[in-house]
Amino acid sequence: MAIKTDIKLTSVKIVKDLYNDFKHVSLDDNINLQQLVNRCVTLYIKDEGFRDKINNYVELKESGSSF
């Protein structure tokens, strides 16, 4: 499904170890970070169960950027 829309360029900070782990896992799944972010944002908007799961996720420790 191709989405023809305007694209918003953003800058986000990601925990280095998480990004490295993602790069290794994503090679097998053939997904890139942009695809993951867009899919997660879509699910966050449309799927209340997913939103609740994300909002209640506590495995990451807060840092200065409140990850």
mmCIF file with all atom_site columns, N, CA and C in Angstrom:
data_model
loop_
_atom_site.group_PDB
_atom_site.id
_atom_site.type_symbol
_atom_site.label_atom_id
_atom_site.label_alt_id
_atom_site.label_comp_id
_atom_site.label_asym_id
_atom_site.label_entity_id
_atom_site.label_seq_id
_atom_site.pdbx_PDB_ins_code
_atom_site.Cartn_x
_atom_site.Cartn_y
_atom_site.Cartn_z
_atom_site.occupancy
_atom_site.B_iso_or_equiv
_atom_site.pdbx_formal_charge
_atom_site.auth_seq_id
_atom_site.auth_comp_id
_atom_site.auth_asym_id
_atom_site.auth_atom_id
_atom_site.pdbx_PDB_model_num
ATOM 1   N N  . MET A 1 1  ? 0.841  -1.170  0.000  1.00 0.00 ? 1  MET A N  1
ATOM 2   C CA . MET A 1 1  ? 0.000  0.000   0.000  1.00 0.00 ? 1  MET A CA 1
ATOM 3   C C  . MET A 1 1  ? 0.891  1.240   0.000  1.00 0.00 ? 1  MET A C  1
ATOM 4   N N  . ALA A 1 2  ? 0.812  1.993   -1.023 1.00 0.00 ? 2  ALA A N  1
ATOM 5   C CA . ALA A 1 2  ? 1.592  3.226   -1.117 1.00 0.00 ? 2  ALA A CA 1
ATOM 6   C C  . ALA A 1 2  ? 0.765  4.386   -0.590 1.00 0.00 ? 2  ALA A C  1
ATOM 7   N N  . ILE A 1 3  ? 1.375  5.165   0.239  1.00 0.00 ? 3  ILE A N  1
ATOM 8   C CA . ILE A 1 3  ? 0.702  6.329   0.794  1.00 0.00 ? 3  ILE A CA 1
ATOM 9   C C  . ILE A 1 3  ? 1.285  7.562   0.113  1.00 0.00 ? 3  ILE A C  1
ATOM 10  N N  . LYS A 1 4  ? 0.440  8.278   -0.607 1.00 0.00 ? 4  LYS A N  1
ATOM 11  C CA . LYS A 1 4  ? 0.877  9.510   -1.257 1.00 0.00 ? 4  LYS A CA 1
ATOM 12  C C  . LYS A 1 4  ? 0.430  10.669  -0.380 1.00 0.00 ? 4  LYS A C  1
ATOM 13  N N  . THR A 1 5  ? 1.392  11.240  0.316  1.00 0.00 ? 5  THR A N  1
ATOM 14  C CA . THR A 1 5  ? 1.079  12.313  1.243  1.00 0.00 ? 5  THR A CA 1
ATOM 15  C C  . THR A 1 5  ? 2.326  13.145  1.470  1.00 0.00 ? 5  THR A C  1
ATOM 16  N N  . ASP A 1 6  ? 2.168  14.248  2.147  1.00 0.00 ? 6  ASP A N  1
ATOM 17  C CA . ASP A 1 6  ? 3.326  15.039  2.522  1.00 0.00 ? 6  ASP A CA 1
ATOM 18  C C  . ASP A 1 6  ? 4.124  14.283  3.573  1.00 0.00 ? 6  ASP A C  1
ATOM 19  N N  . ILE A 1 7  ? 5.409  14.510  3.575  1.00 0.00 ? 7  ILE A N  1
ATOM 20  C CA . ILE A 1 7  ? 6.290  13.851  4.536  1.00 0.00 ? 7  ILE A CA 1
ATOM 21  C C  . ILE A 1 7  ? 6.856  14.910  5.464  1.00 0.00 ? 7  ILE A C  1
ATOM 22  N N  . LYS A 1 8  ? 6.827  14.631  6.762  1.00 0.00 ? 8  LYS A N  1
ATOM 23  C CA . LYS A 1 8  ? 7.377  15.531  7.776  1.00 0.00 ? 8  LYS A CA 1
ATOM 24  C C  . LYS A 1 8  ? 8.731  14.995  8.207  1.00 0.00 ? 8  LYS A C  1
ATOM 25  N N  . LEU A 1 9  ? 9.767  15.759  7.993  1.00 0.00 ? 9  LEU A N  1
ATOM 26  C CA . LEU A 1 9  ? 11.109 15.383  8.419  1.00 0.00 ? 9  LEU A CA 1
ATOM 27  C C  . LEU A 1 9  ? 11.258 15.727  9.893  1.00 0.00 ? 9  LEU A C  1
ATOM 28  N N  . THR A 1 10 ? 11.628 14.732  10.689 1.00 0.00 ? 10 THR A N  1
ATOM 29  C CA . THR A 1 10 ? 11.812 14.948  12.126 1.00 0.00 ? 10 THR A CA 1
ATOM 30  C C  . THR A 1 10 ? 13.177 14.422  12.534 1.00 0.00 ? 10 THR A C  1
ATOM 31  N N  . SER A 1 11 ? 13.535 14.705  13.730 1.00 0.00 ? 11 SER A N  1
ATOM 32  C CA . SER A 1 11 ? 14.769 14.186  14.300 1.00 0.00 ? 11 SER A CA 1
ATOM 33  C C  . SER A 1 11 ? 14.408 13.556  15.640 1.00 0.00 ? 11 SER A C  1
ATOM 34  N N  . VAL A 1 12 ? 14.779 12.312  15.818 1.00 0.00 ? 12 VAL A N  1
ATOM 35  C CA . VAL A 1 12 ? 14.508 11.641  17.081 1.00 0.00 ? 12 VAL A CA 1
ATOM 36  C C  . VAL A 1 12 ? 15.804 11.045  17.618 1.00 0.00 ? 12 VAL A C  1
ATOM 37  N N  . LYS A 1 13 ? 15.869 10.921  18.910 1.00 0.00 ? 13 LYS A N  1
ATOM 38  C CA . LYS A 1 13 ? 17.016 10.278  19.550 1.00 0.00 ? 13 LYS A CA 1
ATOM 39  C C  . LYS A 1 13 ? 16.584 8.869   19.922 1.00 0.00 ? 13 LYS A C  1
ATOM 40  N N  . ILE A 1 14 ? 17.467 7.913   19.659 1.00 0.00 ? 14 ILE A N  1
ATOM 41  C CA . ILE A 1 14 ? 17.170 6.526   19.979 1.00 0.00 ? 14 ILE A CA 1
ATOM 42  C C  . ILE A 1 14 ? 18.346 5.947   20.759 1.00 0.00 ? 14 ILE A C  1
ATOM 43  N N  . VAL A 1 15 ? 18.055 5.120   21.739 1.00 0.00 ? 15 VAL A N  1
ATOM 44  C CA . VAL A 1 15 ? 19.095 4.492   22.550 1.00 0.00 ? 15 VAL A CA 1
ATOM 45  C C  . VAL A 1 15 ? 19.981 3.658   21.623 1.00 0.00 ? 15 VAL A C  1
ATOM 46  N N  . LYS A 1 16 ? 21.279 3.887   21.700 1.00 0.00 ? 16 LYS A N  1
ATOM 47  C CA . LYS A 1 16 ? 22.230 3.275   20.770 1.00 0.00 ? 16 LYS A CA 1
ATOM 48  C C  . LYS A 1 16 ? 22.128 1.746   20.749 1.00 0.00 ? 16 LYS A C  1
ATOM 49  N N  . ASP A 1 17 ? 22.079 1.125   21.914 1.00 0.00 ? 17 ASP A N  1
ATOM 50  C CA . ASP A 1 17 ? 21.997 -0.338  21.966 1.00 0.00 ? 17 ASP A CA 1
ATOM 51  C C  . ASP A 1 17 ? 20.706 -0.852  21.340 1.00 0.00 ? 17 ASP A C  1
ATOM 52  N N  . LEU A 1 18 ? 19.604 -0.132  21.553 1.00 0.00 ? 18 LEU A N  1
ATOM 53  C CA . LEU A 1 18 ? 18.338 -0.533  20.943 1.00 0.00 ? 18 LEU A CA 1
ATOM 54  C C  . LEU A 1 18 ? 18.414 -0.439  19.424 1.00 0.00 ? 18 LEU A C  1
ATOM 55  N N  . TYR A 1 19 ? 19.022 0.629   18.929 1.00 0.00 ? 19 TYR A N  1
ATOM 56  C CA . TYR A 1 19 ? 19.145 0.800   17.483 1.00 0.00 ? 19 TYR A CA 1
ATOM 57  C C  . TYR A 1 19 ? 20.024 -0.286  16.879 1.00 0.00 ? 19 TYR A C  1
ATOM 58  N N  . ASN A 1 20 ? 21.119 -0.604  17.548 1.00 0.00 ? 20 ASN A N  1
ATOM 59  C CA . ASN A 1 20 ? 21.984 -1.683  17.049 1.00 0.00 ? 20 ASN A CA 1
ATOM 60  C C  . ASN A 1 20 ? 21.251 -3.015  17.017 1.00 0.00 ? 20 ASN A C  1
ATOM 61  N N  . ASP A 1 21 ? 20.495 -3.304  18.067 1.00 0.00 ? 21 ASP A N  1
ATOM 62  C CA . ASP A 1 21 ? 19.697 -4.535  18.095 1.00 0.00 ? 21 ASP A CA 1
ATOM 63  C C  . ASP A 1 21 ? 18.662 -4.529  16.973 1.00 0.00 ? 21 ASP A C  1
ATOM 64  N N  . PHE A 1 22 ? 18.009 -3.373  16.767 1.00 0.00 ? 22 PHE A N  1
ATOM 65  C CA . PHE A 1 22 ? 17.016 -3.260  15.706 1.00 0.00 ? 22 PHE A CA 1
ATOM 66  C C  . PHE A 1 22 ? 17.644 -3.523  14.338 1.00 0.00 ? 22 PHE A C  1
ATOM 67  N N  . LYS A 1 23 ? 18.827 -2.957  14.090 1.00 0.00 ? 23 LYS A N  1
ATOM 68  C CA . LYS A 1 23 ? 19.490 -3.146  12.795 1.00 0.00 ? 23 LYS A CA 1
ATOM 69  C C  . LYS A 1 23 ? 19.727 -4.629  12.518 1.00 0.00 ? 23 LYS A C  1
ATOM 70  N N  . HIS A 1 24 ? 20.133 -5.377  13.533 1.00 0.00 ? 24 HIS A N  1
ATOM 71  C CA . HIS A 1 24 ? 20.379 -6.805  13.342 1.00 0.00 ? 24 HIS A CA 1
ATOM 72  C C  . HIS A 1 24 ? 19.082 -7.576  13.091 1.00 0.00 ? 24 HIS A C  1
ATOM 73  N N  . VAL A 1 25 ? 18.071 -7.303  13.869 1.00 0.00 ? 25 VAL A N  1
ATOM 74  C CA . VAL A 1 25 ? 16.786 -8.003  13.726 1.00 0.00 ? 25 VAL A CA 1
ATOM 75  C C  . VAL A 1 25 ? 16.090 -7.608  12.432 1.00 0.00 ? 25 VAL A C  1
ATOM 76  N N  . SER A 1 26 ? 16.165 -6.348  12.075 1.00 0.00 ? 26 SER A N  1
ATOM 77  C CA . SER A 1 26 ? 15.430 -5.854  10.911 1.00 0.00 ? 26 SER A CA 1
ATOM 78  C C  . SER A 1 26 ? 15.968 -6.406  9.600  1.00 0.00 ? 26 SER A C  1
ATOM 79  N N  . LEU A 1 27 ? 17.215 -6.830  9.571  1.00 0.00 ? 27 LEU A N  1
ATOM 80  C CA . LEU A 1 27 ? 17.767 -7.427  8.352  1.00 0.00 ? 27 LEU A CA 1
ATOM 81  C C  . LEU A 1 27 ? 16.989 -8.683  7.977  1.00 0.00 ? 27 LEU A C  1
ATOM 82  N N  . ASP A 1 28 ? 16.649 -9.486  8.973  1.00 0.00 ? 28 ASP A N  1
ATOM 83  C CA . ASP A 1 28 ? 15.899 -10.717 8.726  1.00 0.00 ? 28 ASP A CA 1
ATOM 84  C C  . ASP A 1 28 ? 14.456 -10.429 8.347  1.00 0.00 ? 28 ASP A C  1
ATOM 85  N N  . ASP A 1 29 ? 13.896 -9.357  8.889  1.00 0.00 ? 29 ASP A N  1
ATOM 86  C CA . ASP A 1 29 ? 12.490 -9.033  8.666  1.00 0.00 ? 29 ASP A CA 1
ATOM 87  C C  . ASP A 1 29 ? 12.267 -8.083  7.498  1.00 0.00 ? 29 ASP A C  1
ATOM 88  N N  . ASN A 1 30 ? 13.343 -7.590  6.908  1.00 0.00 ? 30 ASN A N  1
ATOM 89  C CA . ASN A 1 30 ? 13.264 -6.701  5.747  1.00 0.00 ? 30 ASN A CA 1
ATOM 90  C C  . ASN A 1 30 ? 12.393 -5.469  6.026  1.00 0.00 ? 30 ASN A C  1
ATOM 91  N N  . ILE A 1 31 ? 12.713 -4.779  7.123  1.00 0.00 ? 31 ILE A N  1
ATOM 92  C CA . ILE A 1 31 ? 12.006 -3.550  7.496  1.00 0.00 ? 31 ILE A CA 1
ATOM 93  C C  . ILE A 1 31 ? 13.044 -2.511  7.909  1.00 0.00 ? 31 ILE A C  1
ATOM 94  N N  . ASN A 1 32 ? 12.790 -1.268  7.603  1.00 0.00 ? 32 ASN A N  1
ATOM 95  C CA . ASN A 1 32 ? 13.724 -0.222  8.031  1.00 0.00 ? 32 ASN A CA 1
ATOM 96  C C  . ASN A 1 32 ? 13.062 0.630   9.116  1.00 0.00 ? 32 ASN A C  1
ATOM 97  N N  . LEU A 1 33 ? 13.848 1.507   9.708  1.00 0.00 ? 33 LEU A N  1
ATOM 98  C CA . LEU A 1 33 ? 13.345 2.302   10.831 1.00 0.00 ? 33 LEU A CA 1
ATOM 99  C C  . LEU A 1 33 ? 12.189 3.207   10.419 1.00 0.00 ? 33 LEU A C  1
ATOM 100 N N  . GLN A 1 34 ? 12.261 3.778   9.235  1.00 0.00 ? 34 GLN A N  1
ATOM 101 C CA . GLN A 1 34 ? 11.175 4.648   8.769  1.00 0.00 ? 34 GLN A CA 1
ATOM 102 C C  . GLN A 1 34 ? 9.870  3.864   8.656  1.00 0.00 ? 34 GLN A C  1
ATOM 103 N N  . GLN A 1 35 ? 9.931  2.654   8.095  1.00 0.00 ? 35 GLN A N  1
ATOM 104 C CA . GLN A 1 35 ? 8.725  1.832   7.984  1.00 0.00 ? 35 GLN A CA 1
ATOM 105 C C  . GLN A 1 35 ? 8.186  1.484   9.363  1.00 0.00 ? 35 GLN A C  1
ATOM 106 N N  . LEU A 1 36 ? 9.075  1.117   10.273 1.00 0.00 ? 36 LEU A N  1
ATOM 107 C CA . LEU A 1 36 ? 8.648  0.764   11.624 1.00 0.00 ? 36 LEU A CA 1
ATOM 108 C C  . LEU A 1 36 ? 7.959  1.935   12.311 1.00 0.00 ? 36 LEU A C  1
ATOM 109 N N  . VAL A 1 37 ? 8.562  3.112   12.217 1.00 0.00 ? 37 VAL A N  1
ATOM 110 C CA . VAL A 1 37 ? 7.990  4.292   12.871 1.00 0.00 ? 37 VAL A CA 1
ATOM 111 C C  . VAL A 1 37 ? 6.614  4.610   12.291 1.00 0.00 ? 37 VAL A C  1
ATOM 112 N N  . ASN A 1 38 ? 6.497  4.625   10.964 1.00 0.00 ? 38 ASN A N  1
ATOM 113 C CA . ASN A 1 38 ? 5.207  4.940   10.349 1.00 0.00 ? 38 ASN A CA 1
ATOM 114 C C  . ASN A 1 38 ? 4.137  3.925   10.723 1.00 0.00 ? 38 ASN A C  1
ATOM 115 N N  . ARG A 1 39 ? 4.502  2.647   10.763 1.00 0.00 ? 39 ARG A N  1
ATOM 116 C CA . ARG A 1 39 ? 3.530  1.612   11.137 1.00 0.00 ? 39 ARG A CA 1
ATOM 117 C C  . ARG A 1 39 ? 3.136  1.723   12.598 1.00 0.00 ? 39 ARG A C  1
ATOM 118 N N  . CYS A 1 40 ? 4.123  1.999   13.455 1.00 0.00 ? 40 CYS A N  1
ATOM 119 C CA . CYS A 1 40 ? 3.824  2.134   14.878 1.00 0.00 ? 40 CYS A CA 1
ATOM 120 C C  . CYS A 1 40 ? 2.952  3.351   15.159 1.00 0.00 ? 40 CYS A C  1
ATOM 121 N N  . VAL A 1 41 ? 3.219  4.452   14.488 1.00 0.00 ? 41 VAL A N  1
ATOM 122 C CA . VAL A 1 41 ? 2.394  5.642   14.678 1.00 0.00 ? 41 VAL A CA 1
ATOM 123 C C  . VAL A 1 41 ? 0.967  5.372   14.211 1.00 0.00 ? 41 VAL A C  1
ATOM 124 N N  . THR A 1 42 ? 0.829  4.680   13.083 1.00 0.00 ? 42 THR A N  1
ATOM 125 C CA . THR A 1 42 ? -0.511 4.332   12.594 1.00 0.00 ? 42 THR A CA 1
ATOM 126 C C  . THR A 1 42 ? -1.245 3.451   13.599 1.00 0.00 ? 42 THR A C  1
ATOM 127 N N  . LEU A 1 43 ? -0.564 2.428   14.119 1.00 0.00 ? 43 LEU A N  1
ATOM 128 C CA . LEU A 1 43 ? -1.191 1.558   15.117 1.00 0.00 ? 43 LEU A CA 1
ATOM 129 C C  . LEU A 1 43 ? -1.519 2.334   16.392 1.00 0.00 ? 43 LEU A C  1
ATOM 130 N N  . TYR A 1 44 ? -0.634 3.222   16.792 1.00 0.00 ? 44 TYR A N  1
ATOM 131 C CA . TYR A 1 44 ? -0.867 4.010   17.994 1.00 0.00 ? 44 TYR A CA 1
ATOM 132 C C  . TYR A 1 44 ? -2.135 4.855   17.859 1.00 0.00 ? 44 TYR A C  1
ATOM 133 N N  . ILE A 1 45 ? -2.356 5.386   16.673 1.00 0.00 ? 45 ILE A N  1
ATOM 134 C CA . ILE A 1 45 ? -3.541 6.213   16.431 1.00 0.00 ? 45 ILE A CA 1
ATOM 135 C C  . ILE A 1 45 ? -4.802 5.366   16.350 1.00 0.00 ? 45 ILE A C  1
ATOM 136 N N  . LYS A 1 46 ? -4.737 4.227   15.677 1.00 0.00 ? 46 LYS A N  1
ATOM 137 C CA . LYS A 1 46 ? -5.937 3.463   15.346 1.00 0.00 ? 46 LYS A CA 1
ATOM 138 C C  . LYS A 1 46 ? -6.262 2.311   16.287 1.00 0.00 ? 46 LYS A C  1
ATOM 139 N N  . ASP A 1 47 ? -5.288 1.821   17.037 1.00 0.00 ? 47 ASP A N  1
ATOM 140 C CA . ASP A 1 47 ? -5.482 0.609   17.835 1.00 0.00 ? 47 ASP A CA 1
ATOM 141 C C  . ASP A 1 47 ? -5.314 0.941   19.317 1.00 0.00 ? 47 ASP A C  1
ATOM 142 N N  . GLU A 1 48 ? -6.437 1.012   20.025 1.00 0.00 ? 48 GLU A N  1
ATOM 143 C CA . GLU A 1 48 ? -6.398 1.390   21.435 1.00 0.00 ? 48 GLU A CA 1
ATOM 144 C C  . GLU A 1 48 ? -5.593 0.401   22.277 1.00 0.00 ? 48 GLU A C  1
ATOM 145 N N  . GLY A 1 49 ? -5.654 -0.883  21.949 1.00 0.00 ? 49 GLY A N  1
ATOM 146 C CA . GLY A 1 49 ? -4.883 -1.892  22.674 1.00 0.00 ? 49 GLY A CA 1
ATOM 147 C C  . GLY A 1 49 ? -3.386 -1.673  22.519 1.00 0.00 ? 49 GLY A C  1
ATOM 148 N N  . PHE A 1 50 ? -2.963 -1.349  21.301 1.00 0.00 ? 50 PHE A N  1
ATOM 149 C CA . PHE A 1 50 ? -1.553 -1.058  21.032 1.00 0.00 ? 50 PHE A CA 1
ATOM 150 C C  . PHE A 1 50 ? -1.138 0.200   21.790 1.00 0.00 ? 50 PHE A C  1
ATOM 151 N N  . ARG A 1 51 ? -1.991 1.229   21.747 1.00 0.00 ? 51 ARG A N  1
ATOM 152 C CA . ARG A 1 51 ? -1.709 2.486   22.440 1.00 0.00 ? 51 ARG A CA 1
ATOM 153 C C  . ARG A 1 51 ? -1.531 2.251   23.940 1.00 0.00 ? 51 ARG A C  1
ATOM 154 N N  . ASP A 1 52 ? -2.431 1.464   24.519 1.00 0.00 ? 52 ASP A N  1
ATOM 155 C CA . ASP A 1 52 ? -2.330 1.162   25.952 1.00 0.00 ? 52 ASP A CA 1
ATOM 156 C C  . ASP A 1 52 ? -1.041 0.405   26.257 1.00 0.00 ? 52 ASP A C  1
ATOM 157 N N  . LYS A 1 53 ? -0.698 -0.540  25.392 1.00 0.00 ? 53 LYS A N  1
ATOM 158 C CA . LYS A 1 53 ? 0.526  -1.316  25.592 1.00 0.00 ? 53 LYS A CA 1
ATOM 159 C C  . LYS A 1 53 ? 1.752  -0.410  25.565 1.00 0.00 ? 53 LYS A C  1
ATOM 160 N N  . ILE A 1 54 ? 1.803  0.514   24.632 1.00 0.00 ? 54 ILE A N  1
ATOM 161 C CA . ILE A 1 54 ? 2.923  1.449   24.536 1.00 0.00 ? 54 ILE A CA 1
ATOM 162 C C  . ILE A 1 54 ? 2.937  2.401   25.725 1.00 0.00 ? 54 ILE A C  1
ATOM 163 N N  . ASN A 1 55 ? 1.788  2.948   26.075 1.00 0.00 ? 55 ASN A N  1
ATOM 164 C CA . ASN A 1 55 ? 1.712  3.899   27.187 1.00 0.00 ? 55 ASN A CA 1
ATOM 165 C C  . ASN A 1 55 ? 2.091  3.271   28.519 1.00 0.00 ? 55 ASN A C  1
ATOM 166 N N  . ASN A 1 56 ? 1.897  1.977   28.673 1.00 0.00 ? 56 ASN A N  1
ATOM 167 C CA . ASN A 1 56 ? 2.173  1.300   29.932 1.00 0.00 ? 56 ASN A CA 1
ATOM 168 C C  . ASN A 1 56 ? 3.484  0.530   29.930 1.00 0.00 ? 56 ASN A C  1
ATOM 169 N N  . TYR A 1 57 ? 4.263  0.626   28.857 1.00 0.00 ? 57 TYR A N  1
ATOM 170 C CA . TYR A 1 57 ? 5.536  -0.080  28.756 1.00 0.00 ? 57 TYR A CA 1
ATOM 171 C C  . TYR A 1 57 ? 6.552  0.576   29.681 1.00 0.00 ? 57 TYR A C  1
ATOM 172 N N  . VAL A 1 58 ? 7.169  -0.214  30.554 1.00 0.00 ? 58 VAL A N  1
ATOM 173 C CA . VAL A 1 58 ? 8.070  0.351   31.558 1.00 0.00 ? 58 VAL A CA 1
ATOM 174 C C  . VAL A 1 58 ? 9.473  -0.250  31.517 1.00 0.00 ? 58 VAL A C  1
ATOM 175 N N  . GLU A 1 59 ? 9.820  -0.981  30.492 1.00 0.00 ? 59 GLU A N  1
ATOM 176 C CA . GLU A 1 59 ? 11.118 -1.648  30.436 1.00 0.00 ? 59 GLU A CA 1
ATOM 177 C C  . GLU A 1 59 ? 12.284 -0.687  30.219 1.00 0.00 ? 59 GLU A C  1
ATOM 178 N N  . LEU A 1 60 ? 12.057 0.463   29.588 1.00 0.00 ? 60 LEU A N  1
ATOM 179 C CA . LEU A 1 60 ? 13.135 1.425   29.374 1.00 0.00 ? 60 LEU A CA 1
ATOM 180 C C  . LEU A 1 60 ? 13.246 2.349   30.568 1.00 0.00 ? 60 LEU A C  1
ATOM 181 N N  . LYS A 1 61 ? 14.477 2.679   30.901 1.00 0.00 ? 61 LYS A N  1
ATOM 182 C CA . LYS A 1 61 ? 14.697 3.606   32.001 1.00 0.00 ? 61 LYS A CA 1
ATOM 183 C C  . LYS A 1 61 ? 14.683 5.024   31.469 1.00 0.00 ? 61 LYS A C  1
ATOM 184 N N  . GLU A 1 62 ? 14.120 5.928   32.236 1.00 0.00 ? 62 GLU A N  1
ATOM 185 C CA . GLU A 1 62 ? 14.061 7.333   31.815 1.00 0.00 ? 62 GLU A CA 1
ATOM 186 C C  . GLU A 1 62 ? 15.449 7.936   31.823 1.00 0.00 ? 62 GLU A C  1
ATOM 187 N N  . SER A 1 63 ? 15.668 8.799   30.863 1.00 0.00 ? 63 SER A N  1
ATOM 188 C CA . SER A 1 63 ? 16.927 9.547   30.799 1.00 0.00 ? 63 SER A CA 1
ATOM 189 C C  . SER A 1 63 ? 16.559 11.026  30.726 1.00 0.00 ? 63 SER A C  1
ATOM 190 N N  . GLY A 1 64 ? 17.516 11.853  30.383 1.00 0.00 ? 64 GLY A N  1
ATOM 191 C CA . GLY A 1 64 ? 17.255 13.273  30.245 1.00 0.00 ? 64 GLY A CA 1
ATOM 192 C C  . GLY A 1 64 ? 16.211 13.572  29.185 1.00 0.00 ? 64 GLY A C  1
ATOM 193 N N  . SER A 1 65 ? 16.077 12.661  28.205 1.00 0.00 ? 65 SER A N  1
ATOM 194 C CA . SER A 1 65 ? 15.093 12.850  27.140 1.00 0.00 ? 65 SER A CA 1
ATOM 195 C C  . SER A 1 65 ? 13.789 12.109  27.413 1.00 0.00 ? 65 SER A C  1
ATOM 196 N N  . SER A 1 66 ? 13.662 11.503  28.570 1.00 0.00 ? 66 SER A N  1
ATOM 197 C CA . SER A 1 66 ? 12.453 10.776  28.988 1.00 0.00 ? 66 SER A CA 1
ATOM 198 C C  . SER A 1 66 ? 12.056 9.685   28.006 1.00 0.00 ? 66 SER A C  1
ATOM 199 N N  . PHE A 1 67 ? 12.980 8.813   27.682 1.00 0.00 ? 67 PHE A N  1
ATOM 200 C CA . PHE A 1 67 ? 12.666 7.689   26.793 1.00 0.00 ? 67 PHE A CA 1
ATOM 201 C C  . PHE A 1 67 ? 11.601 6.835   27.434 1.00 0.00 ? 67 PHE A C  1
#
